[in-house]
Coordinates of C-alpha atoms in Angstrom, one line a residue:
M156 CA -40.2 -22.3 26.0
T157 CA -36.7 -21.5 24.9
L158 CA -34.2 -20.7 27.5
P159 CA -31.6 -18.0 26.7
L160 CA -28.1 -19.2 26.1
P161 CA -25.8 -18.5 29.0
F162 CA -22.9 -16.1 28.5
P163 CA -19.5 -17.7 28.3
P164 CA -17.6 -17.4 31.6
R165 CA -15.2 -14.5 31.8
P166 CA -11.6 -15.7 31.6
A167 CA -9.5 -15.5 34.8
L168 CA -7.5 -12.3 35.2
V169 CA -4.3 -14.3 35.7
N170 CA -3.9 -16.8 32.9
R171 CA -1.2 -17.9 30.5
R172 CA -1.7 -15.1 28.0
S173 CA -1.7 -12.4 30.7
L174 CA 1.6 -13.9 32.1
W175 CA 3.2 -13.7 28.7
L176 CA 2.0 -10.1 28.3
L177 CA 3.5 -9.2 31.7
L178 CA 6.8 -10.9 30.7
A179 CA 6.9 -9.0 27.5
L180 CA 6.5 -5.7 29.2
L181 CA 9.2 -6.5 31.7
A182 CA 11.5 -7.6 28.8
L183 CA 10.8 -4.3 27.0
L184 CA 11.7 -2.2 30.2
W185 CA 14.9 -4.2 30.6
S186 CA 15.8 -3.7 27.0
L187 CA 15.3 0.1 27.3
A188 CA 17.5 0.1 30.4
Q189 CA 20.2 -1.8 28.4
A190 CA 20.0 0.8 25.7
G191 CA 20.6 3.6 28.2
V192 CA 17.1 5.1 27.9
G193 CA 16.2 7.0 31.1
Q194 CA 19.7 6.9 32.6
R195 CA 21.2 10.3 33.6
D196 CA 24.8 9.5 32.9
T197 CA 24.1 8.2 29.3
V198 CA 24.0 10.7 26.4
L199 CA 22.1 9.2 23.5
I200 CA 21.3 12.2 21.2
N201 CA 24.1 13.8 19.1
G202 CA 22.9 17.4 18.7
G203 CA 25.6 18.2 16.1
G204 CA 24.2 15.8 13.5
W205 CA 20.8 17.4 12.9
G206 CA 22.2 19.4 10.0
Q207 CA 23.3 16.3 8.1
F208 CA 20.2 14.5 9.0
G209 CA 18.0 17.3 7.5
E210 CA 20.3 17.5 4.4
F211 CA 19.8 13.8 3.9
W212 CA 16.0 14.0 3.9
R213 CA 15.9 17.1 1.8
A214 CA 17.9 15.2 -0.9
S215 CA 14.9 12.9 -1.3
L216 CA 13.1 15.7 -3.2
S217 CA 16.0 16.1 -5.7
P218 CA 17.5 12.7 -6.5
S219 CA 20.3 12.5 -9.1
L220 CA 18.8 12.1 -12.6
D221 CA 22.1 12.2 -14.6
P222 CA 21.6 9.9 -17.6
E223 CA 24.9 8.1 -17.2
F224 CA 24.2 7.5 -13.5
L225 CA 20.7 6.3 -14.2
G226 CA 22.2 3.8 -16.7
V227 CA 24.5 2.5 -14.0
M228 CA 21.6 2.2 -11.5
G229 CA 19.5 0.3 -14.1
Q230 CA 22.3 -2.2 -14.7
A231 CA 22.7 -2.6 -10.9
T232 CA 19.0 -3.2 -10.5
L233 CA 19.2 -6.1 -13.0
V234 CA 22.1 -7.5 -11.2
T235 CA 20.2 -7.4 -7.9
L236 CA 17.2 -9.0 -9.5
A237 CA 19.5 -11.8 -10.9
Y238 CA 21.0 -12.4 -7.5
G239 CA 17.5 -12.7 -6.0
V240 CA 16.2 -15.1 -8.7
C241 CA 19.3 -17.4 -8.5
G242 CA 19.4 -17.3 -4.7
T243 CA 15.7 -18.0 -4.4
T244 CA 15.8 -20.9 -6.9
L245 CA 18.6 -22.7 -5.1
S246 CA 17.1 -22.0 -1.6
L247 CA 13.8 -23.5 -2.7
I248 CA 15.5 -26.6 -4.1
L249 CA 17.4 -27.0 -0.9
G250 CA 14.5 -26.1 1.3
L251 CA 12.0 -28.5 -0.4
G252 CA 14.3 -31.4 0.1
G253 CA 15.3 -30.3 3.6
G254 CA 11.6 -29.6 4.5
I255 CA 10.6 -33.1 3.5
V256 CA 13.3 -35.0 5.4
T257 CA 12.8 -32.8 8.5
S258 CA 9.1 -33.2 8.6
T259 CA 7.6 -35.6 11.1
I260 CA 4.9 -36.8 8.6
W261 CA 7.6 -37.9 6.2
W262 CA 9.3 -40.2 8.6
Q263 CA 6.0 -41.5 9.9
T264 CA 5.3 -42.4 6.3
V265 CA 8.5 -44.1 5.3
L266 CA 9.6 -45.4 8.7
P267 CA 6.5 -45.8 10.8
P268 CA 7.2 -46.4 14.5
S269 CA 6.8 -50.0 15.5
A270 CA 4.9 -51.1 18.6
Q271 CA 8.2 -52.1 20.2
G272 CA 11.5 -50.6 19.5
W273 CA 13.1 -47.2 18.8
D274 CA 11.4 -44.6 16.7
W275 CA 14.2 -44.2 14.1
G276 CA 12.2 -41.9 11.9
R277 CA 11.7 -39.3 14.6
S278 CA 15.4 -39.5 15.6
L279 CA 16.6 -39.0 12.1
G280 CA 14.3 -36.1 11.6
L281 CA 15.5 -34.4 14.7
G282 CA 19.1 -35.0 13.7
V283 CA 18.6 -33.3 10.3
R284 CA 16.9 -30.4 12.0
G285 CA 19.9 -30.0 14.3
V286 CA 22.2 -30.0 11.2
L287 CA 20.1 -27.3 9.5
L288 CA 20.2 -25.1 12.6
L289 CA 23.7 -23.9 12.0
P290 CA 23.3 -22.5 8.5
R291 CA 19.9 -20.9 9.5
V292 CA 21.3 -18.8 12.4
I293 CA 24.3 -17.5 10.5
H294 CA 23.2 -14.4 8.6
E295 CA 23.7 -14.2 4.9
L296 CA 26.2 -11.3 5.3
I297 CA 28.4 -13.5 7.5
W298 CA 28.1 -16.3 4.9
G299 CA 29.1 -13.7 2.3
L300 CA 32.2 -12.7 4.2
L301 CA 33.3 -16.3 4.8
L302 CA 32.8 -17.3 1.2
L303 CA 34.6 -14.1 0.0
N304 CA 37.7 -15.4 1.8
I305 CA 37.5 -18.7 0.0
L306 CA 36.1 -17.9 -3.5
G307 CA 37.2 -14.4 -3.9
L308 CA 35.1 -11.5 -5.4
D309 CA 32.8 -13.5 -7.6
P310 CA 29.0 -13.5 -8.2
L311 CA 28.9 -17.0 -6.9
V312 CA 29.6 -15.6 -3.4
A313 CA 26.3 -13.6 -3.3
V314 CA 24.2 -16.4 -4.7
L315 CA 25.5 -19.0 -2.2
A316 CA 25.3 -16.5 0.6
I317 CA 21.6 -16.2 -0.1
A318 CA 20.9 -19.8 -0.9
L319 CA 22.6 -21.5 2.1
P320 CA 20.8 -19.7 5.0
F321 CA 17.5 -19.2 3.1
G322 CA 17.5 -22.9 2.2
A323 CA 17.7 -23.8 5.9
I324 CA 14.9 -21.3 6.7
V325 CA 12.7 -22.6 3.9
A326 CA 13.3 -26.2 5.1
K327 CA 12.1 -25.2 8.6
V328 CA 8.9 -23.5 7.3
F329 CA 8.2 -26.1 4.7
S330 CA 8.4 -28.9 7.3
E331 CA 5.9 -27.0 9.5
I332 CA 3.6 -26.7 6.5
L333 CA 3.8 -30.4 5.7
D334 CA 3.3 -31.4 9.4
H335 CA 0.2 -29.2 9.7
T336 CA -1.4 -30.4 6.5
D337 CA -4.4 -32.8 6.9
P338 CA -2.9 -36.4 6.7
K339 CA -6.2 -38.2 6.0
P340 CA -5.8 -38.5 2.2
L341 CA -2.2 -39.7 2.8
H342 CA -3.3 -42.4 5.4
G343 CA -6.1 -43.5 3.1
L344 CA -3.7 -44.1 0.2
I345 CA -1.3 -46.0 2.4
Q346 CA -4.1 -48.2 3.7
A347 CA -5.2 -48.9 0.1
G348 CA -1.8 -50.3 -0.6
V349 CA -0.2 -47.4 -2.4
P350 CA 3.6 -47.2 -1.8
P351 CA 4.6 -44.6 0.9
L352 CA 6.5 -42.3 -1.5
T353 CA 3.7 -42.3 -4.1
A354 CA 1.1 -41.7 -1.3
F355 CA 3.2 -38.8 0.0
L356 CA 3.5 -37.2 -3.4
Y357 CA -0.2 -37.5 -4.3
G358 CA -1.9 -37.4 -0.9
L359 CA 0.0 -34.6 1.0
L360 CA 2.0 -32.4 -1.3
P361 CA -1.0 -31.2 -3.5
Q362 CA -2.7 -30.0 -0.3
A363 CA 0.4 -28.1 0.9
L364 CA 1.3 -26.7 -2.5
P365 CA -0.6 -23.4 -2.1
N366 CA 1.1 -22.6 1.2
L367 CA 4.5 -23.7 -0.2
L368 CA 4.1 -21.5 -3.3
S369 CA 2.8 -18.5 -1.2
Y370 CA 5.8 -18.7 1.1
A371 CA 8.2 -19.0 -1.9
F372 CA 7.0 -15.6 -3.2
Y373 CA 7.6 -14.1 0.2
R374 CA 11.1 -15.6 0.3
F375 CA 11.9 -14.1 -3.2
E376 CA 11.1 -10.7 -1.8
C377 CA 13.5 -11.4 1.1
S378 CA 16.2 -12.5 -1.3
L379 CA 16.0 -9.2 -3.1
R380 CA 16.5 -7.3 0.1
S381 CA 19.4 -9.6 1.0
A382 CA 21.0 -9.1 -2.4
A383 CA 21.0 -5.4 -1.7
V384 CA 22.6 -5.9 1.7
L385 CA 25.4 -8.1 0.2
G386 CA 26.4 -5.2 -2.0
V387 CA 28.0 -3.7 1.2
I388 CA 30.8 -6.4 0.9
G389 CA 31.3 -5.6 -2.8
A390 CA 29.0 -8.2 -4.4
G391 CA 27.7 -5.6 -6.9
G392 CA 24.2 -4.5 -7.6
L393 CA 22.2 -1.7 -6.0
G394 CA 23.7 -2.2 -2.6
Y395 CA 27.2 -1.7 -3.9
E396 CA 26.2 1.5 -5.8
I397 CA 24.5 2.9 -2.7
R398 CA 27.6 2.1 -0.6
L399 CA 29.8 4.0 -3.1
S400 CA 27.5 7.0 -2.9
L401 CA 27.5 6.8 0.9
Q402 CA 31.3 6.9 1.0
S403 CA 31.2 10.2 -0.9
L404 CA 28.2 11.5 1.0
D405 CA 26.4 12.2 -2.3
Y406 CA 22.8 12.2 -0.9
P407 CA 21.0 12.7 -4.3
E408 CA 22.7 9.6 -5.7
I409 CA 21.8 7.7 -2.5
W410 CA 18.2 8.6 -3.0
T411 CA 18.3 7.5 -6.6
G412 CA 19.5 4.1 -5.4
F413 CA 16.7 4.1 -2.8
Y414 CA 14.0 4.8 -5.4
A415 CA 15.4 2.1 -7.6
L416 CA 15.1 -0.3 -4.7
M417 CA 11.6 0.8 -4.0
L418 CA 10.7 0.4 -7.6
L419 CA 12.1 -3.1 -7.8
T420 CA 10.6 -4.2 -4.4
G421 CA 7.2 -2.6 -5.2
T422 CA 7.0 -4.2 -8.6
V423 CA 7.8 -7.7 -7.2
D424 CA 5.3 -7.1 -4.4
L425 CA 2.5 -6.2 -6.8
W426 CA 3.3 -9.0 -9.2
S427 CA 3.5 -11.7 -6.4
G428 CA 0.3 -10.4 -4.9
G429 CA -1.5 -10.7 -8.3
V430 CA -0.2 -14.2 -8.8
R431 CA -1.2 -15.3 -5.3
R432 CA -4.7 -13.9 -5.8
Q433 CA -5.2 -15.8 -9.1
M434 CA -4.0 -18.9 -7.4
G435 CA -6.3 -18.4 -4.4
C436 CA -3.5 -17.8 -1.9
M437 CA -4.5 -14.6 -0.4
N438 CA -1.9 -14.5 2.4
R439 CA 1.8 -15.2 2.1
L440 CA 1.6 -17.6 5.0
D441 CA -0.9 -18.0 7.8
L442 CA 1.5 -18.5 10.7
N443 CA -1.3 -18.8 13.2
R444 CA -2.8 -21.7 11.4
L445 CA 0.5 -23.5 11.2
N446 CA 0.7 -23.5 15.0
S447 CA -2.8 -24.7 15.4
N448 CA -4.2 -28.2 15.2
R449 CA -5.1 -30.0 12.0
P450 CA -7.6 -28.1 9.9
D451 CA -11.2 -28.9 10.3
L452 CA -12.3 -30.3 7.0
N453 CA -16.0 -30.1 7.9
R454 CA -15.9 -26.3 8.2
L455 CA -16.7 -24.5 5.0
D456 CA -14.2 -21.7 4.2
P457 CA -16.2 -18.6 3.3
N458 CA -13.8 -17.9 0.4
T459 CA -15.1 -21.1 -1.3
Q460 CA -18.8 -20.3 -1.1
N461 CA -18.9 -18.5 -4.4
L462 CA -17.0 -21.0 -6.4
P463 CA -18.6 -22.0 -9.8
R464 CA -20.6 -25.2 -9.9
A465 CA -18.8 -28.1 -11.5
I466 CA -21.9 -29.7 -12.8
D467 CA -25.2 -28.5 -14.3
P468 CA -28.4 -30.4 -14.6
L469 CA -29.3 -31.4 -18.2
P470 CA -32.6 -30.3 -19.6
T471 CA -35.5 -32.7 -19.6
G472 CA -38.2 -33.0 -22.3
N473 CA -40.1 -35.2 -24.7
P474 CA -38.3 -38.3 -25.9
D475 CA -39.9 -37.8 -29.4
S476 CA -38.6 -34.3 -29.7
G477 CA -35.2 -35.4 -31.1
N478 CA -33.3 -34.2 -28.0
P479 CA -31.0 -37.0 -26.9
D480 CA -31.2 -35.7 -23.4
S481 CA -35.0 -35.7 -23.2
G482 CA -37.3 -38.4 -22.0
L483 CA -35.6 -38.6 -18.5
K484 CA -38.1 -36.5 -16.7
G485 CA -40.1 -39.4 -15.3
A486 CA -37.1 -41.6 -14.7
N487 CA -36.3 -39.9 -11.3
I488 CA -32.7 -39.7 -12.5
E489 CA -30.8 -36.4 -12.5
V490 CA -28.4 -36.4 -15.4
T491 CA -25.5 -34.0 -15.0
R492 CA -23.0 -32.7 -17.5
V493 CA -19.5 -32.5 -16.1
K494 CA -17.7 -29.3 -17.0
G495 CA -14.1 -29.4 -18.1
P496 CA -11.2 -28.3 -15.9
P497 CA -11.1 -24.6 -15.1
Q498 CA -9.1 -22.5 -17.5
T499 CA -5.9 -21.0 -16.1
P500 CA -6.0 -17.2 -16.3
W501 CA -3.8 -15.7 -19.0
G502 CA -2.1 -13.5 -16.5
L503 CA -1.1 -16.6 -14.5
R504 CA 0.2 -18.3 -17.6
L505 CA 2.2 -15.3 -18.5
S506 CA 3.7 -15.2 -14.9
W507 CA 4.7 -18.9 -15.0
G508 CA 6.3 -18.3 -18.4
A509 CA 8.2 -15.3 -17.2
M510 CA 9.5 -17.2 -14.2
A511 CA 10.5 -20.1 -16.3
L512 CA 12.4 -17.7 -18.5
A513 CA 13.9 -15.6 -15.7
V514 CA 15.7 -18.4 -14.0
P515 CA 18.0 -19.6 -16.8
L516 CA 18.5 -16.0 -17.9
S517 CA 19.6 -15.0 -14.4
F518 CA 22.1 -17.8 -14.2
W519 CA 23.4 -17.0 -17.7
A520 CA 23.7 -13.3 -17.0
L521 CA 25.7 -13.8 -13.8
D522 CA 28.0 -16.4 -15.5
L523 CA 28.5 -18.3 -12.3
D524 CA 31.8 -20.3 -12.3
W525 CA 30.9 -23.4 -10.3
S526 CA 34.3 -24.9 -10.8
R527 CA 35.6 -22.5 -8.1
L528 CA 33.8 -24.7 -5.5
V529 CA 36.1 -27.6 -6.3
S530 CA 39.3 -25.8 -7.3
D531 CA 42.6 -26.5 -5.5
R532 CA 42.8 -23.0 -4.2
S533 CA 39.2 -23.1 -2.7
R534 CA 39.8 -26.5 -1.1
R535 CA 43.1 -25.4 0.4
L536 CA 41.6 -22.2 1.8
L537 CA 38.6 -24.1 3.1
G538 CA 40.8 -26.6 4.9
E539 CA 42.9 -23.8 6.4
M540 CA 39.7 -22.0 7.6
V541 CA 38.3 -25.2 9.1
I542 CA 41.5 -25.8 11.1
A543 CA 41.7 -22.2 12.2
A544 CA 38.0 -22.3 13.2
I545 CA 38.7 -24.9 16.0
P546 CA 37.9 -22.7 19.0
P547 CA 40.1 -22.5 22.1
W548 CA 38.7 -23.4 25.5
P549 CA 37.1 -20.2 26.7
D550 CA 38.2 -18.6 30.0
G551 CA 36.0 -16.8 32.4
E552 CA 36.7 -13.4 30.9
T553 CA 35.7 -14.6 27.4
L554 CA 32.5 -16.2 28.7
G555 CA 31.6 -13.1 30.6
R556 CA 32.1 -10.9 27.5
L557 CA 30.0 -13.3 25.4
L558 CA 27.2 -13.3 28.0
H559 CA 27.2 -9.5 28.2
L560 CA 27.1 -9.1 24.4
S561 CA 24.4 -11.7 24.2
S562 CA 22.3 -9.7 26.5
L563 CA 22.8 -6.6 24.4
T564 CA 21.9 -8.6 21.2
L565 CA 18.7 -9.8 22.9
A566 CA 17.8 -6.3 24.1
L567 CA 18.4 -4.9 20.6
S568 CA 16.1 -7.5 19.0
I569 CA 13.4 -6.9 21.6
L570 CA 13.4 -3.1 21.1
A571 CA 13.4 -3.6 17.3
I572 CA 10.5 -6.0 17.2
A573 CA 8.5 -3.8 19.7
L574 CA 8.9 -0.8 17.4
A575 CA 8.2 -2.8 14.3
G576 CA 5.1 -4.6 15.8
V577 CA 3.4 -1.5 17.2
G578 CA 4.2 0.6 14.0
G579 CA 3.1 -2.3 11.7
I580 CA -0.2 -2.7 13.5
I581 CA -0.9 1.0 13.3
L582 CA 0.0 1.4 9.6
S583 CA -1.6 -1.9 8.6
F584 CA -5.1 -0.4 8.8
P585 CA -4.8 2.6 6.5
A586 CA -2.7 0.4 4.2
A587 CA -5.5 -2.1 3.8
Q588 CA -8.1 -1.5 1.0
T589 CA -10.9 -2.8 3.2
C590 CA -10.4 -0.2 5.9
V591 CA -10.9 3.5 4.9
L592 CA -12.1 3.2 1.3
P593 CA -15.8 3.5 0.6
G594 CA -17.4 0.2 1.3
G595 CA -14.8 -0.8 3.9
W596 CA -15.3 -1.5 7.6
L597 CA -15.1 2.1 8.6
R598 CA -16.9 3.6 5.7
P599 CA -19.8 1.3 4.6
L600 CA -21.6 2.5 1.4
A601 CA -24.6 4.7 2.2
G602 CA -26.9 6.7 0.0
G603 CA -27.2 6.4 -3.8
P604 CA -24.7 5.1 -6.3
H605 CA -23.3 8.5 -7.0
Q606 CA -20.5 8.9 -4.5
P607 CA -17.8 11.6 -4.5
W608 CA -14.4 10.3 -5.5
P609 CA -12.6 9.4 -2.2
W610 CA -9.5 11.5 -2.7
G611 CA -8.6 11.6 1.0
A612 CA -9.1 7.9 1.5
L613 CA -6.9 7.1 -1.6
A614 CA -4.2 9.5 -0.4
L615 CA -4.2 7.8 3.0
L616 CA -4.1 4.3 1.5
W617 CA -1.3 5.0 -1.0
G618 CA 0.6 7.2 1.4
S619 CA 0.7 4.4 4.0
R620 CA 1.8 1.9 1.4
L621 CA 4.6 4.1 0.1
L622 CA 5.8 4.6 3.7
L623 CA 5.8 0.9 4.3
L624 CA 7.6 0.3 1.0
L625 CA 10.3 2.9 1.8
S626 CA 11.0 1.4 5.2
R627 CA 11.4 -2.1 4.0
A628 CA 13.2 -1.3 0.7
I629 CA 16.1 0.5 2.4
P630 CA 18.4 -2.1 4.1
A631 CA 18.8 -2.0 7.9
P632 CA 22.5 -1.0 7.8
I633 CA 21.6 2.1 5.7
W634 CA 18.9 3.0 8.2
A635 CA 21.5 2.6 11.0
L636 CA 23.9 5.0 9.3
V637 CA 21.1 7.5 8.9
F638 CA 20.2 7.4 12.6
L639 CA 23.8 7.6 13.6
F640 CA 23.7 11.2 12.4
V641 CA 21.6 12.1 15.5
L642 CA 22.4 9.2 17.9
F643 CA 25.6 8.1 19.4
P644 CA 26.8 4.5 18.6
G645 CA 25.2 1.8 20.6
I646 CA 22.3 -0.6 20.5
L647 CA 19.7 2.2 20.3
P648 CA 20.4 3.3 16.7
G649 CA 20.7 -0.4 15.6
A650 CA 17.3 -1.2 17.3
I651 CA 15.6 1.8 15.6
A652 CA 17.1 0.8 12.3
L653 CA 15.9 -2.8 12.5
G654 CA 12.6 -1.6 13.8
V655 CA 12.0 0.8 10.9
H656 CA 13.1 -1.8 8.4
N657 CA 10.9 -4.6 9.8
L658 CA 8.0 -2.2 10.3
G659 CA 7.6 -2.1 6.5
I660 CA 7.6 -5.9 6.3
L661 CA 5.2 -6.5 9.2
G662 CA 2.9 -3.6 8.1
R663 CA 2.5 -5.2 4.6
L664 CA 1.9 -8.6 6.0
M665 CA -0.6 -7.3 8.5
A666 CA -2.4 -5.3 5.9
E667 CA -2.9 -8.5 3.9
V668 CA -4.4 -10.1 7.0
N669 CA -6.8 -7.1 7.3
E670 CA -7.8 -7.3 3.6
N671 CA -8.7 -11.0 3.9
L672 CA -10.6 -10.7 7.2
D673 CA -14.2 -11.7 7.6
D674 CA -16.0 -8.3 7.7
R675 CA -19.4 -9.4 8.9
P676 CA -18.7 -8.6 12.7
A677 CA -17.6 -5.1 11.7
R678 CA -20.6 -4.5 9.5
S679 CA -22.9 -5.8 12.2
L680 CA -21.4 -3.4 14.8
H681 CA -21.7 -0.5 12.3
A682 CA -25.3 -1.4 11.7
L683 CA -26.0 -1.2 15.4
G684 CA -24.6 2.3 15.6
A685 CA -21.0 1.6 16.7
G686 CA -18.4 4.3 15.8
P687 CA -15.2 3.6 13.8
L688 CA -13.1 3.2 16.9
Q689 CA -15.5 0.7 18.4
V690 CA -15.7 -1.2 15.2
L691 CA -11.9 -1.4 15.1
L692 CA -11.5 -2.4 18.8
Y693 CA -14.4 -4.9 19.0
G694 CA -15.0 -6.1 15.4
I695 CA -11.5 -6.2 13.8
L696 CA -8.8 -6.6 16.4
P697 CA -10.3 -9.6 18.2
Q698 CA -10.1 -11.5 14.9
N699 CA -6.6 -10.6 13.7
L700 CA -4.7 -9.8 16.9
G701 CA -3.5 -13.5 17.2
R702 CA -2.1 -13.4 13.6
F703 CA -0.5 -10.0 14.3
V704 CA 1.3 -11.5 17.3
A705 CA 2.3 -14.6 15.4
Y706 CA 3.8 -12.5 12.6
G707 CA 5.6 -10.3 15.2
L708 CA 7.1 -13.4 16.9
Y709 CA 8.3 -14.8 13.6
R710 CA 10.0 -11.5 12.7
W711 CA 11.5 -11.4 16.2
E712 CA 13.5 -14.5 15.2
V713 CA 14.5 -12.7 12.0
C714 CA 15.4 -9.5 13.9
L715 CA 17.8 -11.5 16.0
R716 CA 19.6 -12.8 12.9
E717 CA 19.7 -9.3 11.5
T718 CA 21.5 -7.8 14.5
V719 CA 24.6 -9.0 12.7
I720 CA 24.2 -6.6 9.8
V721 CA 23.7 -3.5 12.0
G722 CA 26.8 -4.6 13.9
L723 CA 28.7 -3.6 10.8
V724 CA 28.1 0.1 11.6
G725 CA 28.8 -0.1 15.3
A726 CA 25.4 -1.0 16.7
G727 CA 27.0 -3.3 19.3
G728 CA 26.1 -6.8 20.5
L729 CA 27.4 -10.1 19.0
G730 CA 27.2 -8.7 15.5
R731 CA 29.9 -6.2 16.1
L732 CA 32.1 -8.8 17.7
M733 CA 31.6 -11.1 14.6
T734 CA 32.6 -8.2 12.3
E735 CA 35.8 -7.6 14.3
Q736 CA 36.7 -11.3 14.4
L737 CA 36.2 -11.6 10.6
S738 CA 38.3 -8.6 9.8
S739 CA 41.1 -10.0 12.0
F740 CA 40.7 -13.6 10.7
D741 CA 40.0 -14.8 14.2
Y742 CA 38.0 -17.9 13.1
G743 CA 38.4 -19.7 16.4
G744 CA 36.9 -16.8 18.3
L745 CA 34.2 -16.5 15.5
T746 CA 33.3 -20.2 16.2
L747 CA 32.7 -19.4 19.9
T748 CA 30.6 -16.4 19.0
L749 CA 28.6 -18.4 16.5
I750 CA 27.9 -21.1 19.1
C751 CA 26.7 -18.5 21.5
F752 CA 24.6 -16.8 18.8
G753 CA 23.1 -20.2 17.9
L754 CA 22.1 -21.0 21.5
L755 CA 20.6 -17.5 21.7
S756 CA 18.7 -18.1 18.5
W757 CA 17.5 -21.5 19.6
G758 CA 16.2 -20.0 22.9
V759 CA 14.3 -17.3 21.0
D760 CA 12.9 -19.8 18.6
W761 CA 11.7 -22.0 21.5
L762 CA 10.2 -19.1 23.4
S763 CA 8.5 -17.8 20.3
H764 CA 6.9 -21.2 19.7
Q765 CA 5.7 -21.3 23.4
I766 CA 4.1 -17.9 23.1
R767 CA 2.4 -18.7 19.7
S768 CA 0.9 -22.0 20.9
P769 CA -1.9 -20.5 23.1
L770 CA -2.7 -18.0 20.4
A771 CA -3.6 -20.6 17.8

């Protein structure tokens, strides 16, 4: 007699996750109050700006198609692409080295802790991480303004402004990837007598390489968006041309620039997605897995169940038949023929060749003058800036102002990530191929093979993807200027602008999670008669909600950094103060603001890690 399996116990109503949820709701209500929502004495909407707001959107149907202007935009697109390629290349070089020396597994390999004594490896790793915290929290726009005062108006400013902060960000993510890669092969090689460095190169890096490359493609897309933002300070490219059109309020030309950005971003997105699929890296980065324990090697990944066999049994037969492989039938030996290594797809070869060609061409096209870094003028200006950056001892009024602006910055980032997270989750389902298309979770194939062409489903799919592409292709400062037509200056237009921009990024990342989800629970529910909403709530969301939250928390850290760029257009918070200090050359005050911003970023980073831990 087989006893039925007992149902798992229902989790307690009050647990760690419910407490975090309650804290998030309270933080959202507090942020709305900081933005003035619901307060009678605060006027948020500017009724006189609806005319310009409507004119701006009507211009999207009639962009400027002047041949001369199109030529200018084409050249600007190539400049933006070159900035992205050069900035990504340098950031990956810096990030790979920084990621290795900040990873715990590296120091455990080269300086293993002794039974007695100080753990020098861990101390060195924490020290390097502390050094990399400063360039990571400073936004690339601030880096650009600082470098502009030292190097002048030169393409090197834009490249370094992307490479320095992104190199620190890449180092942080790469170190997490290395630390959460299975160390058994590495330990086995070390125990076999292999030198630590060789064991690290052959036992750990090959396993982490797919995740490293996948995140590198994502960072390239981020570099393109940052290159467009740096055009605001005169670095050239699409951002600079859009800025000139904004100053003259030429909306058709602005939309031409927007469409050029969408074309560039969409092309890179499609290309990187194709390369990752051919490499077997379906997601850019599984953040939820990086915050979990070591991967279980005994569990078979369902994506590997259909891999081709590496060996085939040889035929058996009569030894007198002339077949050299015959005569083994009665020997109880299974002879196998080992196949050669799998052939690299031609598309992947073409992509690697294009990347190898694009890097030197981009550096050549920008004609970077590296001698500026060591010129007498640059060293003199850098020395003067370092001396001027020594902060004065803050008084009570200064500390109170920094504390108030820090609270506004935190509220701005919470509102932005709440809007981006909710909107990204909603749009991620119609933007996923596995959702509404025939054969997906919500529309399993039924009937004969002759099915009507799914025009409605295709329109929903591509409409959602175009909406996500538009929202992430347009830089956040531009969105802030658009919403300032109908909203008065404050943190609300900045939060909406950051939310709309990050909605496109999160929606695309979440759509990829949906497309690579195990669909067996959803199909089982559909076979039992569940409706589409029930399939979504009980078959899909329980699987991917943890990853959605992990992506949202990661983007929250990014949103906090991006509050600086919406501060340029009067969104408030520490970003606006930084802009004022830079314009008045108040480097001492800027140092205090950066210290305050760094502490705030560190707190958000720590809180994000604490929330993600129980979700893994």
